[in-house]
Coordinates of C-alpha atoms in Angstrom, one line a residue:
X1 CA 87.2 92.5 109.1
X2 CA 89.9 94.7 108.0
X3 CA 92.1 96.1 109.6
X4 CA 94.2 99.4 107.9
X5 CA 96.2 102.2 108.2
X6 CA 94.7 105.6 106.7
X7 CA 97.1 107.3 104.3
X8 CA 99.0 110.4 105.7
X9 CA 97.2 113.4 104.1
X10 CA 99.9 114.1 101.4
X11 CA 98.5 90.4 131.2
X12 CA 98.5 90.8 136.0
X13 CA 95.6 93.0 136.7
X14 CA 95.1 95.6 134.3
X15 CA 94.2 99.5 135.7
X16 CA 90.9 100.5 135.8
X17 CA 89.5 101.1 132.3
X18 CA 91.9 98.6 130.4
X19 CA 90.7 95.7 128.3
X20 CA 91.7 92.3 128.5
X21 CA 91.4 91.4 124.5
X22 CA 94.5 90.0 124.8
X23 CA 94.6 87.2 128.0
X24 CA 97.8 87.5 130.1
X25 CA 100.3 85.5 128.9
X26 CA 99.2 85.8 125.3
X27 CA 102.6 83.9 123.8
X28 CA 103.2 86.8 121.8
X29 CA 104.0 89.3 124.6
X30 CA 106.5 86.5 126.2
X31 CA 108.1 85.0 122.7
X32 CA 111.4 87.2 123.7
X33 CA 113.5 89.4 121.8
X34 CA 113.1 89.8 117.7
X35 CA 116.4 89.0 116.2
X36 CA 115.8 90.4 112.9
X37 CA 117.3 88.4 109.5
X38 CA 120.0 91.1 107.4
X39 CA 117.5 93.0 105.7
X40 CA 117.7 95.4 102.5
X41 CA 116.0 98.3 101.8
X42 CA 116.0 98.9 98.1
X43 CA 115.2 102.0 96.4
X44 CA 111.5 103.1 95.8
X45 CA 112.7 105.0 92.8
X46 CA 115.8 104.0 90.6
X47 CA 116.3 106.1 87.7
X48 CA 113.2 107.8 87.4
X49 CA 111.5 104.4 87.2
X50 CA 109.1 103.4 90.1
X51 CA 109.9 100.3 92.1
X52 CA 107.4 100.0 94.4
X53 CA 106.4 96.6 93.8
X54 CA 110.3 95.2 94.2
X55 CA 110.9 97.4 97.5
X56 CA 107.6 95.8 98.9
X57 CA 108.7 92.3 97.8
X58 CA 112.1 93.0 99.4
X59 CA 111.0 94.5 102.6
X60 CA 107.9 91.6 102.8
X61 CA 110.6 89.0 102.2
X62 CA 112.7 90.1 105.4
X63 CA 109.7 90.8 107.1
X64 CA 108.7 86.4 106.3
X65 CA 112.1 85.8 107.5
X66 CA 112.5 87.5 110.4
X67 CA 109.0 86.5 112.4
X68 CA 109.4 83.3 111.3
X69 CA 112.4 82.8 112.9
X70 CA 111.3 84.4 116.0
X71 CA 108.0 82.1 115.8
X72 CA 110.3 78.6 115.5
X73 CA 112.6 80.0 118.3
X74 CA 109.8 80.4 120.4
X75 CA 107.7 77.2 119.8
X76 CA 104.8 79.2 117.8
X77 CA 103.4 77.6 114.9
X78 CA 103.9 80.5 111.6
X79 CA 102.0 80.7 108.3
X80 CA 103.4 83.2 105.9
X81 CA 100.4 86.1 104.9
X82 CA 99.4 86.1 101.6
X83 CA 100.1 89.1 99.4
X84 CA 98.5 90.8 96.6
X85 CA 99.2 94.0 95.0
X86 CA 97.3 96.5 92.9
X87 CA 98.2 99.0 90.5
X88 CA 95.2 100.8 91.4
X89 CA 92.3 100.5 93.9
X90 CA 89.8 97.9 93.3
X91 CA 86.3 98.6 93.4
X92 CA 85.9 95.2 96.2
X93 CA 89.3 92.9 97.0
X94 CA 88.9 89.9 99.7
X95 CA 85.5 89.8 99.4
X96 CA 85.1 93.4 100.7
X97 CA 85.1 96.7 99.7
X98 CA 88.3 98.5 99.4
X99 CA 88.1 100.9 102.5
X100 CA 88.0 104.5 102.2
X101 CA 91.3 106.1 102.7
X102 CA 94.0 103.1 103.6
X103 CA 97.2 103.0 102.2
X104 CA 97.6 99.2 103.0
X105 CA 95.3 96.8 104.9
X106 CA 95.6 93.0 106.1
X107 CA 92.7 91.3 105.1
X108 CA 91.6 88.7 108.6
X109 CA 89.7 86.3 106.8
X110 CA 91.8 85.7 104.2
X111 CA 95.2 86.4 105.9
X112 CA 96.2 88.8 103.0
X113 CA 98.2 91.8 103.0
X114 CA 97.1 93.9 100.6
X115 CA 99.1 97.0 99.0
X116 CA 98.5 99.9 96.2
X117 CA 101.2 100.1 94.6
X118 CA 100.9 104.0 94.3
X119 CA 99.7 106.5 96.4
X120 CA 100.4 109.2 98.8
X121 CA 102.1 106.1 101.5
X122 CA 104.3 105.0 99.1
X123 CA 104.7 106.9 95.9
X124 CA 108.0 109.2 95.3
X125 CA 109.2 108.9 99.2
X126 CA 112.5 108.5 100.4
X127 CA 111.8 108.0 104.1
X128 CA 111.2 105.0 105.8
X129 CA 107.4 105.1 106.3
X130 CA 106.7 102.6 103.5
X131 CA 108.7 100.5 105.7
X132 CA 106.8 101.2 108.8
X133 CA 103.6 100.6 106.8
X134 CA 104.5 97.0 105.6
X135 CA 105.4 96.3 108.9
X136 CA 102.2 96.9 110.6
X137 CA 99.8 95.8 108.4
X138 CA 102.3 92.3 109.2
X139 CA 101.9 93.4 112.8
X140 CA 97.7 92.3 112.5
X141 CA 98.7 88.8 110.8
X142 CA 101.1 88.0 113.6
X143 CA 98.0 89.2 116.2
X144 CA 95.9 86.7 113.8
X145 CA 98.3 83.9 114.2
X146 CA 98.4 84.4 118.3
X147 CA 94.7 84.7 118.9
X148 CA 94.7 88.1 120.0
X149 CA 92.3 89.3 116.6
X150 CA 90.2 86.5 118.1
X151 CA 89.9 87.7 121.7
X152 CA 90.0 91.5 120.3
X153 CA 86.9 90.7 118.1
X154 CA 85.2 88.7 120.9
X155 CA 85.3 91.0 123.5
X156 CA 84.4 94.0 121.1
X157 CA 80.9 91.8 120.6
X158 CA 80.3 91.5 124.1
X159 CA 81.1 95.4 124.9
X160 CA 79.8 97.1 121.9
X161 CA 80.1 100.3 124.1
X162 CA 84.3 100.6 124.3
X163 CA 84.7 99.2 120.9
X164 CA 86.6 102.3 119.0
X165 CA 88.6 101.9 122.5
X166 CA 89.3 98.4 122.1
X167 CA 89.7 98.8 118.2
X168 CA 92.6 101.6 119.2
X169 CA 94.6 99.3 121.4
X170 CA 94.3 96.7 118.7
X171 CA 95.4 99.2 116.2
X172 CA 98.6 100.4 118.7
X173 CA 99.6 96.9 119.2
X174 CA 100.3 97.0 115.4
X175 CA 102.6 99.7 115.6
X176 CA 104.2 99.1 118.4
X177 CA 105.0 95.2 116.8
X178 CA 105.9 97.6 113.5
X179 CA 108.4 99.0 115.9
X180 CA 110.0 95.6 116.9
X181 CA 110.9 94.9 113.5
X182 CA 112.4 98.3 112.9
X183 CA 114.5 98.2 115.8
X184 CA 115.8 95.2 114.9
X185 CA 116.4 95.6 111.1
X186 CA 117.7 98.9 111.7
X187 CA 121.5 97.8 112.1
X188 CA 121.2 96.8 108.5
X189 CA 119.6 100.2 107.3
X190 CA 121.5 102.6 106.0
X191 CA 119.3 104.9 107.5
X192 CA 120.7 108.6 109.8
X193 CA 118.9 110.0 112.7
X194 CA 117.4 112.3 110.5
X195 CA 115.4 109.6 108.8
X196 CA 113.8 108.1 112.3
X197 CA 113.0 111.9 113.1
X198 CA 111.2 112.5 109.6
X199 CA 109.1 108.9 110.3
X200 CA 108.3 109.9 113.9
X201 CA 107.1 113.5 112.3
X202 CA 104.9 111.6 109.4
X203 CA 103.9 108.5 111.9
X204 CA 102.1 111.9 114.5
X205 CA 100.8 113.5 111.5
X206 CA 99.0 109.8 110.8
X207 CA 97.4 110.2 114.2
X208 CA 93.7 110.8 114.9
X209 CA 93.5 114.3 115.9
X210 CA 89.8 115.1 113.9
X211 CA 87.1 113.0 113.0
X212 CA 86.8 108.7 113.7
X213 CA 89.5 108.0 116.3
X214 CA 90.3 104.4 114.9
X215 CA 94.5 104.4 115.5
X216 CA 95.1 106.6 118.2
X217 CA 96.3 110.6 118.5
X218 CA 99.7 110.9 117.0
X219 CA 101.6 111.3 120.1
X220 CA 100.4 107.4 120.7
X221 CA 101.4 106.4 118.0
X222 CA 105.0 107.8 118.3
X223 CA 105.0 106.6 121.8
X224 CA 103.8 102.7 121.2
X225 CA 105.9 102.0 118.2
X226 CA 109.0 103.8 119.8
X227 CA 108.1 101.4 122.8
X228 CA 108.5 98.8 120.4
X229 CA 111.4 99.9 118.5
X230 CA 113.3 100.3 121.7
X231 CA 112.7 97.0 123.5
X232 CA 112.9 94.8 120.2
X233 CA 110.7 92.6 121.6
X234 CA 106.5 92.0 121.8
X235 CA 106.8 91.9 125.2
X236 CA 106.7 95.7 125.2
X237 CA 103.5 95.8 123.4
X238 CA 100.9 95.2 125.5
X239 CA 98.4 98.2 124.6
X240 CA 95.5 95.8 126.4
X241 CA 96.6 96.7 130.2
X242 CA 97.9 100.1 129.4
X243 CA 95.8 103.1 130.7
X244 CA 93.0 104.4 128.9
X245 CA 95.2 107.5 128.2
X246 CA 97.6 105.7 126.6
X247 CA 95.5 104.4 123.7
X248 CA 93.6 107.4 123.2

């Protein structure tokens, strides 16, 4: 399975409706707060030059350092992802096909994150969505590591019927955990308000408003990684009991 994020164009009971993918008390949602390693953010472009492979390195690096802490501080066992990066799309890549219209995907089977190192998603910006991209594609390889990719893809076999449902809140968990580790790198971004308001703007316009609903409408999106990003901690991501509205 794969699990990716399409490229911008340019538990208690749960309410009625929820799913239970992820079991209450998934060690994820009660690990605590993320205190997020120093982190840099270098430049995408320096002197004309395109750096996207060193800015992903960087930003993969503090992503490594950051869960793994977190993991160790919670008693969690932690495997670093593999990574692999292409200067173009591949015709197949993990044993797949490279899926139509993702910047950057985590291949399950394989627990690799895989990045283009051009695109719309990354090429010539200056705002922090790369960023945000890295960081959820991680998001799916920390749900791999905690079992909740296993109880998502189980219960999504035995309820064929809600499974673009299911797949949203499994999609919004990402970005909500992509929000964690924002909110707690930000301290060491040299980023302005501004910057957050231009990746909430590009983070809607990602949003499923036309065609497949597979991530969620924009305003979900906004509103699960802000939940994240505010709280600094997993335990505010728990798309699983949220109402049906809220992963729509």
């Amino acid at each position: 399975m794969v699990a990716c994020l399409a490229v911008l164009p340019v538990a208690v009971v749960p309410p009625a409706g929820a799913a239970r993918a992820a079991p209450p008390g998934n060690p994820l949602l009660k690990s605590g707060r993320l205190v997020a390693a120093p982190c840099q953010e270098p430049p995408l472009v320096d002197r004309g030059v395109p750096r996207t492979r060193e800015y992903l390195k960087a930003v993969l690096g503090c992503l490594d350092r950051s869960w793994s802490a977190h993991f160790a501080r919670a008693g969690l066992r932690f495997r670093k992802p593999a990574v692999r990066f292409y200067e173009e799309p591949a015709r197949r890549v993990c044993g797949l096909r490279w899926p139509p219209n993702a910047a950057a995907f985590y291949c399950t089977g394989r627990a690799t994150l895989v990045f283009p190192l051009d695109g719309a998603w990354i090429e010539g910006r200056t705002d922090l969505y790369p960023l945000k991209v890295a960081a959820h594609e991680y998001g799916h390889h920390l749900q791999s590591l905690t079992g909740i990719r296993a109880a998502y893809e189980a219960l999504a076999r035995s309820d064929r019927a809600r499974g673009a449902e299911l797949g949203r809140r499994y999609e919004l968990q990402a970005d909500c955990l992509s929000g964690v580790f924002l909110g707690g790198v930000r301290r060491f971004l040299p980023r302005t308000g501004q910057d957050w308001e231009v990746l909430r703007d590009a983070l809607r316009a990602s949003g499923d408003e036309g065609g497949r609903h597979t991530h969620g409408i924009g305003a979900n999106r906004v509103r699960w990684f802000e939940r994240g990003r505010g709280a600094v901690s997993p335990a505010a991501c728990d798309t699983w009991t949220a109402a049906p509205s809220r992963v729509s």
